[in-house]
Coordinates of C-alpha atoms in Angstrom, one line a residue:
M1 CA 128.8 -41.8 -113.4
A2 CA 128.7 -43.4 -110.0
K3 CA 131.8 -41.5 -108.9
G4 CA 130.1 -38.2 -109.9
V5 CA 127.0 -38.9 -107.8
E6 CA 129.2 -39.9 -104.8
A7 CA 131.1 -36.7 -105.2
S8 CA 128.0 -34.7 -105.3
A9 CA 126.6 -36.6 -102.3
M10 CA 129.8 -35.8 -100.4
D11 CA 129.7 -32.0 -101.3
V12 CA 126.1 -31.8 -99.9
D13 CA 127.1 -33.6 -96.7
E14 CA 129.9 -31.1 -96.2
V15 CA 127.7 -28.0 -96.4
K16 CA 127.3 -26.5 -92.8
P17 CA 123.9 -25.3 -91.6
V18 CA 123.5 -21.5 -91.5
S19 CA 122.9 -20.2 -88.1
A20 CA 120.2 -17.6 -87.2
D21 CA 122.9 -15.0 -86.1
Q22 CA 124.4 -15.2 -89.6
T23 CA 121.2 -14.6 -91.3
N24 CA 119.9 -11.9 -88.8
P25 CA 123.1 -10.2 -87.6
K26 CA 122.8 -8.1 -84.4
F27 CA 124.0 -4.5 -84.5
S28 CA 125.7 -2.7 -81.7
I29 CA 125.5 1.0 -80.9
N30 CA 126.7 2.9 -77.8
V31 CA 123.6 5.1 -78.0
L32 CA 124.4 7.4 -75.0
Q33 CA 128.0 7.8 -76.0
L34 CA 127.1 8.6 -79.6
V35 CA 124.4 11.3 -78.6
K36 CA 126.7 12.9 -76.0
T37 CA 129.6 13.1 -78.4
A38 CA 127.5 14.6 -81.1
Q39 CA 125.9 17.1 -78.7
S40 CA 129.2 18.3 -77.2
Q41 CA 131.0 18.7 -80.6
H42 CA 128.3 20.5 -82.4
G43 CA 126.9 23.2 -80.3
L44 CA 125.4 21.9 -77.1
R45 CA 128.5 22.6 -74.9
H46 CA 127.4 26.3 -75.2
G47 CA 123.7 25.8 -75.4
D48 CA 123.4 26.3 -79.3
Y49 CA 120.6 24.2 -80.4
T50 CA 120.3 25.7 -83.8
R51 CA 123.8 24.6 -84.7
Y52 CA 123.1 21.0 -83.4
R53 CA 119.8 20.9 -85.3
R54 CA 121.7 21.9 -88.5
Y55 CA 124.4 19.3 -87.8
C56 CA 121.6 16.5 -87.6
T57 CA 120.0 17.7 -90.8
A58 CA 123.4 17.4 -92.6
R59 CA 124.1 14.1 -90.9
L60 CA 120.7 12.7 -92.1
R61 CA 121.5 13.9 -95.7
R62 CA 124.8 12.2 -95.7
L63 CA 123.3 9.0 -94.3
Y64 CA 120.5 9.0 -97.0
K65 CA 123.0 9.5 -99.8
S66 CA 125.4 6.8 -98.6
L67 CA 122.5 4.2 -98.0
K68 CA 120.9 5.3 -101.3
F69 CA 117.6 5.6 -99.4
T70 CA 116.5 9.0 -100.9
H71 CA 113.0 9.9 -101.1
G72 CA 112.8 10.5 -104.8
R73 CA 113.7 13.3 -107.2
G74 CA 111.4 16.3 -107.6
K75 CA 108.3 14.6 -106.0
Y76 CA 108.6 13.4 -102.4
N77 CA 107.9 9.7 -101.9
R78 CA 108.1 8.7 -98.3
R79 CA 110.0 5.5 -97.6
S80 CA 109.5 4.2 -94.1
I81 CA 112.1 2.2 -92.1
T82 CA 110.9 -1.2 -90.9
E83 CA 112.7 -4.2 -89.6
S84 CA 113.1 -5.6 -93.1
T85 CA 114.6 -2.3 -94.2
V86 CA 117.4 -2.4 -91.5
T87 CA 120.2 -4.3 -93.2
E88 CA 123.1 -2.4 -91.7
V89 CA 123.6 -0.2 -88.6
R90 CA 123.3 3.2 -90.5
F91 CA 119.6 2.5 -90.8
L92 CA 119.4 2.7 -87.1
H93 CA 121.5 5.9 -87.0
V94 CA 119.0 7.5 -89.4
V95 CA 116.0 7.0 -86.9
L96 CA 118.2 8.2 -84.1
Y97 CA 119.2 11.4 -85.7
M98 CA 115.6 11.9 -86.7
A99 CA 114.6 11.8 -83.0
E100 CA 117.6 14.2 -82.1
R101 CA 116.7 16.7 -85.0
A102 CA 113.1 16.9 -83.7
W103 CA 114.2 17.2 -80.0
S104 CA 116.8 20.0 -80.8
H105 CA 114.2 21.9 -82.8
A106 CA 111.8 21.8 -79.8
M107 CA 114.6 23.0 -77.6
E108 CA 115.5 25.7 -80.0
K109 CA 111.9 27.1 -79.7
K110 CA 112.2 26.8 -76.0
Q111 CA 115.1 29.2 -75.9
V112 CA 113.1 32.0 -77.5
P113 CA 113.7 35.4 -75.5
D114 CA 110.7 36.0 -73.1
G115 CA 109.6 32.4 -73.7
P116 CA 107.5 30.8 -76.5
N117 CA 104.2 32.4 -77.3
A118 CA 101.1 30.2 -77.7
R119 CA 101.6 29.4 -81.4
Q120 CA 105.3 28.6 -80.7
R121 CA 104.3 26.4 -77.9
V122 CA 102.1 24.4 -79.9
Y123 CA 104.9 23.8 -82.5
L124 CA 107.3 23.0 -79.7
L125 CA 105.0 20.3 -78.4
G126 CA 104.4 19.0 -81.9
R127 CA 108.3 18.5 -82.3
L128 CA 108.6 16.9 -79.0
R129 CA 105.8 14.5 -80.0
K130 CA 107.7 13.7 -83.1
A131 CA 110.9 13.2 -81.2
A132 CA 109.1 10.6 -78.8
K133 CA 107.6 8.8 -81.9
W134 CA 111.1 8.5 -83.6
A135 CA 112.6 7.3 -80.2
I136 CA 109.9 4.6 -79.8
L137 CA 110.6 3.3 -83.3
F138 CA 114.3 3.4 -82.6
A139 CA 113.8 1.3 -79.5
Q140 CA 111.4 -1.1 -81.5
L141 CA 114.2 -1.5 -84.2
C142 CA 116.9 -2.0 -81.7
S143 CA 115.1 -4.7 -79.8
A144 CA 114.7 -6.6 -83.0
K145 CA 118.0 -5.8 -84.7
G146 CA 120.5 -4.9 -81.8
D147 CA 122.2 -6.6 -79.2
S148 CA 121.1 -6.7 -75.5
R149 CA 122.9 -3.5 -74.4
T150 CA 121.9 -1.4 -77.5
S151 CA 118.3 -2.5 -76.9
L152 CA 118.4 -1.4 -73.2
E153 CA 120.1 1.9 -74.2
A154 CA 117.5 2.5 -76.8
E155 CA 114.6 1.7 -74.4
A156 CA 116.1 4.2 -71.8
Y157 CA 116.5 6.9 -74.6
A158 CA 112.8 6.4 -75.6
S159 CA 111.6 6.5 -72.0
Y160 CA 113.4 9.8 -71.6
M161 CA 111.8 11.4 -74.6
K162 CA 108.3 10.2 -73.6
G163 CA 108.9 11.6 -70.1
S164 CA 110.1 15.0 -71.5
L165 CA 107.0 15.2 -73.6
F166 CA 104.7 14.7 -70.6
L167 CA 106.8 17.1 -68.6
E168 CA 106.4 19.9 -71.1
R169 CA 102.7 19.2 -71.4
E170 CA 102.3 19.5 -67.7
Q171 CA 100.0 16.7 -67.4
N172 CA 100.0 12.9 -66.8
W173 CA 102.7 13.3 -64.0
D174 CA 102.4 9.7 -63.1
T175 CA 103.4 8.6 -66.5
A176 CA 106.2 11.2 -66.9
L177 CA 107.4 9.7 -63.5
Q178 CA 107.4 6.2 -64.6
D179 CA 109.3 7.0 -67.8
F180 CA 112.0 8.9 -65.8
K181 CA 112.3 6.2 -63.2
K182 CA 112.5 3.4 -65.9
A183 CA 115.3 5.4 -67.8
R184 CA 117.1 6.0 -64.5
A185 CA 116.9 2.2 -63.5
I186 CA 118.3 1.2 -66.9
Y187 CA 121.1 3.7 -66.7
E188 CA 121.9 2.7 -63.1
E189 CA 122.3 -1.0 -64.3
L190 CA 124.4 0.0 -67.4
S191 CA 126.8 1.9 -65.2
K192 CA 127.9 -1.4 -63.6
Y193 CA 129.1 -2.8 -66.9
G194 CA 131.1 -1.9 -69.9
D195 CA 134.2 0.3 -70.3
V196 CA 135.1 3.1 -67.9
E197 CA 133.8 5.9 -70.2
N198 CA 130.5 4.4 -70.7
Q199 CA 130.1 3.9 -66.9
I200 CA 130.9 7.5 -66.3
L201 CA 128.3 8.7 -68.9
C202 CA 125.6 6.4 -67.3
R203 CA 126.4 7.9 -63.9
E204 CA 126.2 11.3 -65.2
R205 CA 122.9 10.5 -66.9
V206 CA 121.5 9.1 -63.6
E207 CA 122.4 12.5 -61.9
E208 CA 120.7 14.5 -64.7
L209 CA 117.4 12.4 -64.4
E210 CA 117.3 12.8 -60.7
P211 CA 115.9 16.5 -60.7
S212 CA 113.2 15.4 -63.3
V213 CA 112.0 12.6 -60.9
R214 CA 111.9 14.8 -58.0
Y215 CA 110.1 17.5 -59.9
C216 CA 107.4 15.0 -60.9
L217 CA 107.0 13.8 -57.4
Y218 CA 106.7 17.4 -56.3
K219 CA 104.0 18.2 -58.8
M220 CA 102.0 15.0 -57.9
G221 CA 102.1 16.1 -54.1
K222 CA 104.2 13.2 -52.8
S223 CA 107.0 15.4 -51.8
S224 CA 108.0 18.9 -50.9
L225 CA 111.0 20.8 -52.3
P226 CA 112.5 23.3 -50.1
A227 CA 114.1 26.4 -51.6
S228 CA 117.7 25.2 -51.0
E229 CA 117.0 22.1 -52.9
L230 CA 115.4 24.0 -55.7
L231 CA 118.4 26.1 -56.0
D232 CA 120.8 22.9 -56.1
M233 CA 118.6 21.4 -58.9
G234 CA 118.8 24.7 -60.8
K235 CA 122.5 24.7 -60.7
M236 CA 122.8 21.5 -62.4
E237 CA 123.9 21.9 -66.0
G238 CA 123.3 19.6 -69.2
P239 CA 121.1 19.4 -72.4
S240 CA 118.7 17.0 -70.6
L241 CA 118.1 19.6 -68.0
D242 CA 117.5 22.6 -70.2
L243 CA 113.7 21.6 -70.5
L244 CA 113.4 21.5 -66.7
Q245 CA 115.1 24.9 -66.1
A246 CA 111.9 27.1 -66.8
K247 CA 109.9 24.7 -64.7
L248 CA 112.3 25.0 -61.7
E249 CA 112.4 28.8 -62.1
A250 CA 108.6 29.0 -61.9
V251 CA 108.6 26.8 -58.8
M252 CA 111.3 28.9 -57.2
A253 CA 109.5 32.0 -57.9
E254 CA 106.3 30.7 -56.2
A255 CA 108.4 29.6 -53.2
R256 CA 110.1 33.0 -53.0
S257 CA 106.7 34.7 -53.2
R258 CA 105.3 32.6 -50.5
Q259 CA 108.5 33.2 -48.3
A260 CA 108.4 36.9 -49.1
A261 CA 104.9 37.3 -47.7
S262 CA 106.4 36.8 -44.4
M263 CA 109.4 39.2 -44.9
T264 CA 108.3 42.6 -43.9
E265 CA 111.5 44.3 -43.0
F266 CA 115.1 44.6 -44.2
H267 CA 117.7 44.7 -41.3
W268 CA 120.9 46.8 -41.9
L269 CA 123.4 48.1 -39.3
G270 CA 120.9 48.4 -36.6
H271 CA 118.2 50.0 -38.9
R272 CA 114.8 48.3 -39.8
F273 CA 113.3 49.4 -43.1
P274 CA 109.7 48.2 -44.0
I275 CA 109.2 46.5 -47.3
T276 CA 105.7 47.1 -48.9
N277 CA 106.4 46.2 -52.5
G278 CA 106.1 42.4 -53.2
K279 CA 108.6 42.6 -56.2
T280 CA 111.2 44.2 -54.0
R281 CA 110.7 41.4 -51.3
V282 CA 111.3 38.8 -53.9
S283 CA 114.3 40.5 -55.3
I284 CA 116.0 40.9 -51.9
L285 CA 115.1 37.4 -50.9
K286 CA 116.6 36.0 -54.1
A287 CA 119.8 37.9 -53.3
Q288 CA 120.0 36.6 -49.8
E289 CA 119.6 33.1 -50.9
L290 CA 122.5 33.4 -53.3
E291 CA 124.5 35.0 -50.5
K292 CA 123.9 31.8 -48.3
D293 CA 125.5 29.8 -51.2
L294 CA 128.6 32.0 -51.0
Y295 CA 129.0 32.3 -47.4
G296 CA 127.7 28.9 -46.3
S297 CA 129.7 25.9 -45.6
A298 CA 129.7 24.8 -49.2
G299 CA 130.9 28.1 -50.3
D300 CA 134.6 27.5 -49.6
S301 CA 134.5 24.5 -52.1
L302 CA 133.0 26.5 -55.0
P303 CA 135.5 27.3 -57.9
A304 CA 136.2 30.9 -58.5
E305 CA 134.3 30.9 -61.9
K306 CA 131.1 29.8 -60.1
K307 CA 131.6 32.5 -57.4
L308 CA 131.9 35.2 -60.0
A309 CA 128.8 33.9 -61.6
T310 CA 126.9 34.0 -58.3
Y311 CA 128.1 37.5 -57.7
D312 CA 126.7 38.5 -60.9
K313 CA 123.2 37.1 -60.1
I314 CA 123.4 38.8 -56.7
F315 CA 124.0 42.1 -58.4
A316 CA 121.2 41.7 -60.8
A317 CA 118.8 40.9 -57.9
Y318 CA 119.9 44.0 -56.0
H319 CA 119.7 46.2 -59.0
D320 CA 116.0 44.9 -59.5
A321 CA 115.3 45.7 -55.9
R322 CA 116.7 49.3 -56.3
R323 CA 114.6 49.7 -59.5
C324 CA 111.4 48.7 -57.7
I325 CA 112.2 51.0 -54.7
R326 CA 112.9 54.0 -56.9
S327 CA 109.8 53.6 -58.8
D328 CA 107.9 53.5 -55.6
L329 CA 109.6 56.8 -54.6
V330 CA 108.2 58.3 -57.8
T331 CA 104.7 57.3 -57.0
A332 CA 105.0 58.1 -53.2
G333 CA 103.4 61.5 -53.4
N334 CA 103.8 64.0 -50.5
S335 CA 103.9 61.4 -47.7
E336 CA 107.0 62.2 -46.0
D337 CA 107.2 59.2 -43.7
V338 CA 106.9 56.8 -46.7
K339 CA 109.6 58.7 -48.6
D340 CA 111.9 58.5 -45.6
D341 CA 111.4 54.8 -45.3
L342 CA 112.0 54.3 -49.1
N343 CA 115.2 56.5 -49.0
G344 CA 116.6 54.6 -46.1
L345 CA 115.8 51.2 -47.8
D346 CA 117.5 52.5 -51.1
K347 CA 120.5 53.7 -49.0
A348 CA 120.7 50.2 -47.2
V349 CA 120.4 48.1 -50.4
S350 CA 123.0 50.3 -52.2
A351 CA 125.4 49.9 -49.3
V352 CA 125.0 46.0 -49.4
L353 CA 125.5 46.2 -53.2
G354 CA 128.6 48.2 -52.6
Q355 CA 129.9 45.6 -50.1
R356 CA 129.4 42.8 -52.4
T357 CA 131.1 44.7 -55.3
I358 CA 134.2 45.0 -53.0
E359 CA 134.1 41.4 -52.1
R360 CA 133.9 40.5 -55.8
N361 CA 136.8 42.7 -56.8
E362 CA 138.8 41.2 -53.8
L363 CA 138.1 37.7 -55.3
L364 CA 139.5 39.1 -58.7
V365 CA 142.6 40.4 -56.9
S366 CA 143.2 36.9 -55.2
I367 CA 142.8 35.2 -58.5
A368 CA 145.3 37.8 -60.3
K369 CA 147.8 37.3 -57.3
I370 CA 147.7 33.5 -57.7
K371 CA 148.4 33.8 -61.4
F372 CA 151.1 36.5 -60.9
N373 CA 153.0 34.3 -58.5
R374 CA 152.6 31.3 -60.6
N375 CA 154.0 33.0 -63.7
R376 CA 157.5 33.1 -62.0
E377 CA 157.5 29.3 -61.9
D378 CA 155.7 28.3 -65.1
K379 CA 156.5 30.4 -68.1
N380 CA 154.1 28.6 -70.5
E381 CA 151.0 30.2 -69.0
K382 CA 149.6 33.7 -69.9
V383 CA 151.7 36.5 -68.1
T384 CA 149.8 38.3 -65.5
K385 CA 151.3 41.9 -65.3
P386 CA 151.4 44.0 -62.1
E387 CA 149.6 46.8 -64.0
E388 CA 146.6 44.5 -64.0
L389 CA 146.7 44.3 -60.1
V390 CA 147.0 48.1 -60.0
R391 CA 144.0 48.6 -62.0
L392 CA 142.0 46.2 -59.7
Y393 CA 143.3 48.1 -56.7
D394 CA 142.2 51.5 -58.3
L395 CA 138.7 50.0 -58.5
L396 CA 138.7 48.8 -54.9
I397 CA 140.0 52.3 -53.7
Q398 CA 137.1 53.9 -55.6
N399 CA 134.5 51.3 -54.2
T400 CA 135.5 51.9 -50.6
A401 CA 135.5 55.7 -51.1
D402 CA 132.0 55.5 -52.5
L403 CA 130.7 53.2 -49.9
S404 CA 132.2 55.3 -47.0
D405 CA 130.6 58.4 -48.5
L406 CA 127.2 56.6 -48.8
V407 CA 127.1 55.4 -45.2
S408 CA 128.5 58.6 -43.7
S409 CA 125.9 60.6 -45.5
G410 CA 122.8 61.5 -43.3
R411 CA 122.1 63.4 -40.4
D412 CA 121.6 61.0 -37.5
R413 CA 124.4 58.5 -37.6
R414 CA 124.4 55.5 -35.3
P415 CA 127.5 53.9 -33.8
E416 CA 127.2 51.0 -36.1
E417 CA 127.4 53.2 -39.1
V418 CA 130.4 55.0 -37.6
E419 CA 132.2 51.8 -37.0
F420 CA 131.3 50.5 -40.5
T421 CA 132.7 53.7 -42.1
E422 CA 135.9 53.4 -40.1
E423 CA 136.3 49.8 -41.1
Y424 CA 136.1 50.6 -44.9
V425 CA 138.3 53.7 -44.6
L426 CA 141.1 51.5 -43.2
K427 CA 140.4 48.9 -46.0
G428 CA 140.9 51.8 -48.4
M429 CA 144.2 52.6 -46.8
V430 CA 145.2 48.9 -47.1
F431 CA 144.3 48.9 -50.8
R432 CA 146.3 52.0 -51.4
A433 CA 149.4 50.3 -49.9
E434 CA 149.0 47.4 -51.9
R435 CA 148.4 49.3 -55.0
C436 CA 151.7 51.2 -54.3
F437 CA 153.4 47.8 -53.8
Y438 CA 152.4 46.5 -57.2
L439 CA 153.0 49.7 -58.8
A440 CA 156.7 49.4 -57.6
K441 CA 156.7 45.9 -59.0
S442 CA 155.8 47.1 -62.5
Y443 CA 158.7 49.8 -62.3
S444 CA 161.0 47.1 -61.2
L445 CA 160.2 44.9 -64.2
A446 CA 160.7 48.1 -66.4
G447 CA 164.3 48.4 -64.8
K448 CA 163.6 51.7 -63.1
R449 CA 165.3 51.1 -59.9
A450 CA 165.3 54.5 -58.2
E451 CA 161.4 54.8 -58.8
S452 CA 160.9 51.2 -57.6
Y453 CA 162.9 51.8 -54.5
A454 CA 160.9 54.9 -53.6
L455 CA 157.5 53.2 -54.1
Y456 CA 158.5 50.3 -52.0
C457 CA 159.4 52.6 -49.2
R458 CA 156.1 54.4 -49.7
A459 CA 154.0 51.3 -49.6
R460 CA 156.0 50.3 -46.3
S461 CA 155.3 53.5 -44.6
L462 CA 151.5 53.3 -45.7
A463 CA 151.3 49.7 -44.5
E464 CA 152.9 50.6 -41.1
N465 CA 150.6 53.5 -40.7
V466 CA 147.6 51.3 -41.3
L467 CA 148.9 48.6 -38.9
Q468 CA 149.1 51.2 -36.2
K469 CA 145.4 52.3 -36.8
V470 CA 144.3 48.7 -36.9
Q471 CA 146.0 47.8 -33.5
Q472 CA 144.2 50.9 -32.1
S473 CA 140.8 49.7 -33.5
M474 CA 138.0 47.5 -32.0
N475 CA 139.3 44.4 -34.0
P476 CA 143.1 44.4 -33.8
D477 CA 143.6 40.8 -35.1
K478 CA 141.6 41.6 -38.4
G479 CA 144.0 41.9 -41.2
M480 CA 147.1 41.9 -39.0
K481 CA 148.9 39.0 -40.8
E482 CA 148.4 40.5 -44.3
L483 CA 149.8 43.8 -43.2
E484 CA 152.8 42.4 -41.5
F485 CA 153.5 40.2 -44.6
L486 CA 153.1 43.3 -46.7
I487 CA 155.6 45.3 -44.6
A488 CA 158.2 42.4 -44.8
S489 CA 157.8 42.0 -48.6
C490 CA 158.3 46.0 -49.0
R491 CA 161.4 45.8 -46.9
S492 CA 162.9 42.9 -48.7
N493 CA 162.0 44.2 -52.1
S494 CA 163.4 47.6 -51.5
C495 CA 166.7 46.1 -50.2
I496 CA 166.8 44.0 -53.5
E497 CA 166.1 47.1 -55.6
H498 CA 168.7 49.1 -53.8
A499 CA 171.4 46.4 -54.2
L500 CA 170.4 45.9 -58.0
G501 CA 170.7 49.7 -58.5
V502 CA 174.1 49.9 -57.0
M503 CA 175.2 46.9 -59.1
E504 CA 173.9 48.3 -62.4
E505 CA 175.5 51.7 -61.6
E506 CA 178.9 49.9 -61.0
K507 CA 178.4 48.0 -64.3
A508 CA 177.5 51.1 -66.1
K509 CA 180.8 52.7 -65.0
D510 CA 182.8 49.6 -66.2
K511 CA 180.9 49.6 -69.4
I512 CA 181.7 53.2 -70.0
S513 CA 185.5 52.7 -69.1
K514 CA 185.7 49.8 -71.5
G515 CA 184.0 51.6 -74.3
V516 CA 186.2 54.7 -74.0
S517 CA 189.3 52.5 -73.9
S518 CA 188.2 50.7 -77.0
I519 CA 187.8 54.0 -79.0
S520 CA 190.4 54.6 -81.8
L521 CA 191.0 57.8 -83.7
S522 CA 191.4 56.0 -87.1
G523 CA 188.3 53.9 -86.5
N524 CA 189.9 51.1 -88.7
D525 CA 191.1 48.8 -85.8
N526 CA 188.6 46.0 -86.4
K527 CA 188.1 46.5 -90.1
P528 CA 189.8 44.1 -92.7
D529 CA 192.4 45.4 -95.1
K530 CA 191.3 43.0 -98.0
F531 CA 187.9 42.3 -99.2
L532 CA 186.6 39.4 -101.4
V533 CA 185.4 41.6 -104.2
D534 CA 189.0 43.2 -104.6
N535 CA 190.6 39.8 -104.8
L536 CA 188.2 37.7 -107.0
D537 CA 191.3 36.2 -108.7
A538 CA 192.8 34.6 -105.6
Y539 CA 191.0 32.1 -103.5
E540 CA 191.1 33.4 -100.0
S541 CA 188.5 32.9 -97.4
A542 CA 186.4 36.1 -96.7
V543 CA 184.7 34.6 -93.5
G544 CA 187.7 34.6 -91.1
E545 CA 188.7 31.9 -88.6
A546 CA 186.0 29.9 -86.9
D547 CA 186.7 31.5 -83.5
S548 CA 186.7 35.0 -84.7
K549 CA 183.5 37.1 -84.1
G550 CA 184.2 39.7 -86.8
P551 CA 182.0 40.2 -89.6
P552 CA 182.9 38.6 -93.2
A553 CA 185.0 40.6 -95.5
I554 CA 183.1 40.4 -98.6
A555 CA 182.8 44.1 -99.7
K556 CA 183.4 47.3 -98.0
F557 CA 180.3 49.0 -96.7
P558 CA 179.3 51.8 -97.0
P559 CA 181.2 52.1 -100.3
A560 CA 183.9 54.8 -100.7
F561 CA 183.3 57.9 -102.9
Q562 CA 184.5 57.8 -106.4
A563 CA 185.2 60.8 -108.9
V564 CA 182.6 61.0 -111.6
V565 CA 183.2 62.6 -115.0
C566 CA 180.9 65.8 -115.5
N567 CA 179.1 66.7 -118.6
P568 CA 180.8 69.5 -120.7
I569 CA 179.4 73.1 -120.2
V570 CA 178.3 74.8 -123.6
L571 CA 178.5 78.6 -123.6
D572 CA 176.6 80.6 -126.3
I573 CA 179.0 83.4 -126.9
A574 CA 178.0 84.0 -130.6
F575 CA 174.8 85.9 -129.5
N576 CA 176.5 89.0 -128.7
S577 CA 178.2 89.3 -132.2
I578 CA 175.0 88.8 -134.3
E579 CA 173.4 92.0 -135.8
F580 CA 169.6 91.4 -136.2
P581 CA 167.6 93.1 -139.1
S582 CA 165.4 96.1 -138.2
L583 CA 161.6 95.5 -137.8
E584 CA 160.4 99.1 -137.5
A585 CA 158.7 98.9 -141.0
R586 CA 156.4 96.0 -139.7
M587 CA 155.6 98.0 -136.6
K588 CA 152.3 99.9 -136.2
K589 CA 152.6 103.6 -136.6
D590 CA 150.6 106.1 -134.5
K591 CA 148.0 108.1 -136.4
K592 CA 148.3 111.9 -135.9
G593 CA 145.0 113.9 -136.3
I594 CA 142.2 115.6 -134.4
F595 CA 140.0 112.4 -134.0
S596 CA 142.9 110.1 -133.3
R597 CA 143.8 112.2 -130.3
L598 CA 140.2 112.1 -129.0
W599 CA 140.2 108.2 -129.1
R600 CA 143.4 107.5 -127.5

């Protein structure tokens, strides 16, 4: 009995004390990485908030089922999540996705065409308020149940949601600024620690929060935002900046309208055209600001896709300006001076629009040329055919012809207009020579040597003609290198095509002579004498030797004709010898009388 007591005492002494970390485990979540991955994989890469909201709903349904945390069957019984409820990390995921679902629903309403109306805006603010509420709960639960990094990330997430709510309300700018600054400070600290991927994500988040901070300072009157900085902020992309885009566009429109008040004339080729309509001023000013981005110092570093998108915006702005000008022409009445000014302004804006169209098509030609030259080395990429370049040069020739006709139309032509027209006529001739060159390339790839050689010679003569005119013009150095390179390319390619044509002609002669010499009158030189079908009893190979290239001798094809037994011919010769009985007794006899003659 004493030994049993001692044993039990020893067992009690050996029990280790339970630590607080074991009773209250700390969960770890990479909040920013989790949110960014879910957003990029489920719609927000293309700005599809509806798809992301549906994903959050489906994700919550799966979490509720796996946690057995459903809200009852039939009748809804709400079950709140508290610190005591959070026994594993998936409960924290539930709260996070609730916030994300409410936020994505608000952003979905924000993207309604022509903007949300009053009723939709009330609903939008309600969803943002719900998102901020869930984000605050998420931060509280992470501070109690998560590790230090998770708690910091959740705090930054909640600060961003609160700042977004105040930003959309357009009130409490100081509170919104504090929230955005707090989130930015947390992400700046987190970008110094952790793995490389998390550091990059945190730095990107800091850059995304910077426009919101600057916008809050601007609305509080503590800083001024020039138009160039507003454009730079508007170019930034990301789900966190979509809420700010509409605000920035409104501020940019106000800045343009203030700047347009001082813009009274439009200068083009020595002409000055007065602008009286405010909408026309704003549209032209917007186009000119976008042109500064293309032709400024930072324009060379822009990728081709960004340049093409900028050109599309420039076209839209100039089209809006032309629409306003032409509506003013309709309402101008009988005032000839006003009509002349508006017609001149319409011509100037159309000419600038034509110039930008030519520049955009030249950019497309340069991209296609790079791909065409790269295809020769890398065969894995999509093949760029010379026909595509021919089509682009057709567009450029048409654009230059339209622009020359537009500028040359009119009675009084200034020297600037004459020089401008001559410049674009020369450009059209250069485009014609380039088109001829790539048309020759397409014939060369099709194996038509004579046509290709003739087109190369034609392109060379066109380029030499243009080169002489360029040397006689006011700017002889402009485009000289490109023309000289084109002439050299035409000369080298024409020599190559000539040589290939001669070689193919000689090969064709050799091929014909070999074919004629191999012709046999019998036609059975290469045909085997024995076939496998005829010698089934003997084991002989029907494939032939390993080195032989002849077909296997399995059966003769096409098979030979064979005689077929015909069916017997039956002749009915008894018909002529049969005497048939007379049928005159059964035939109707004609009635003879007076009345019968009348009724015949």
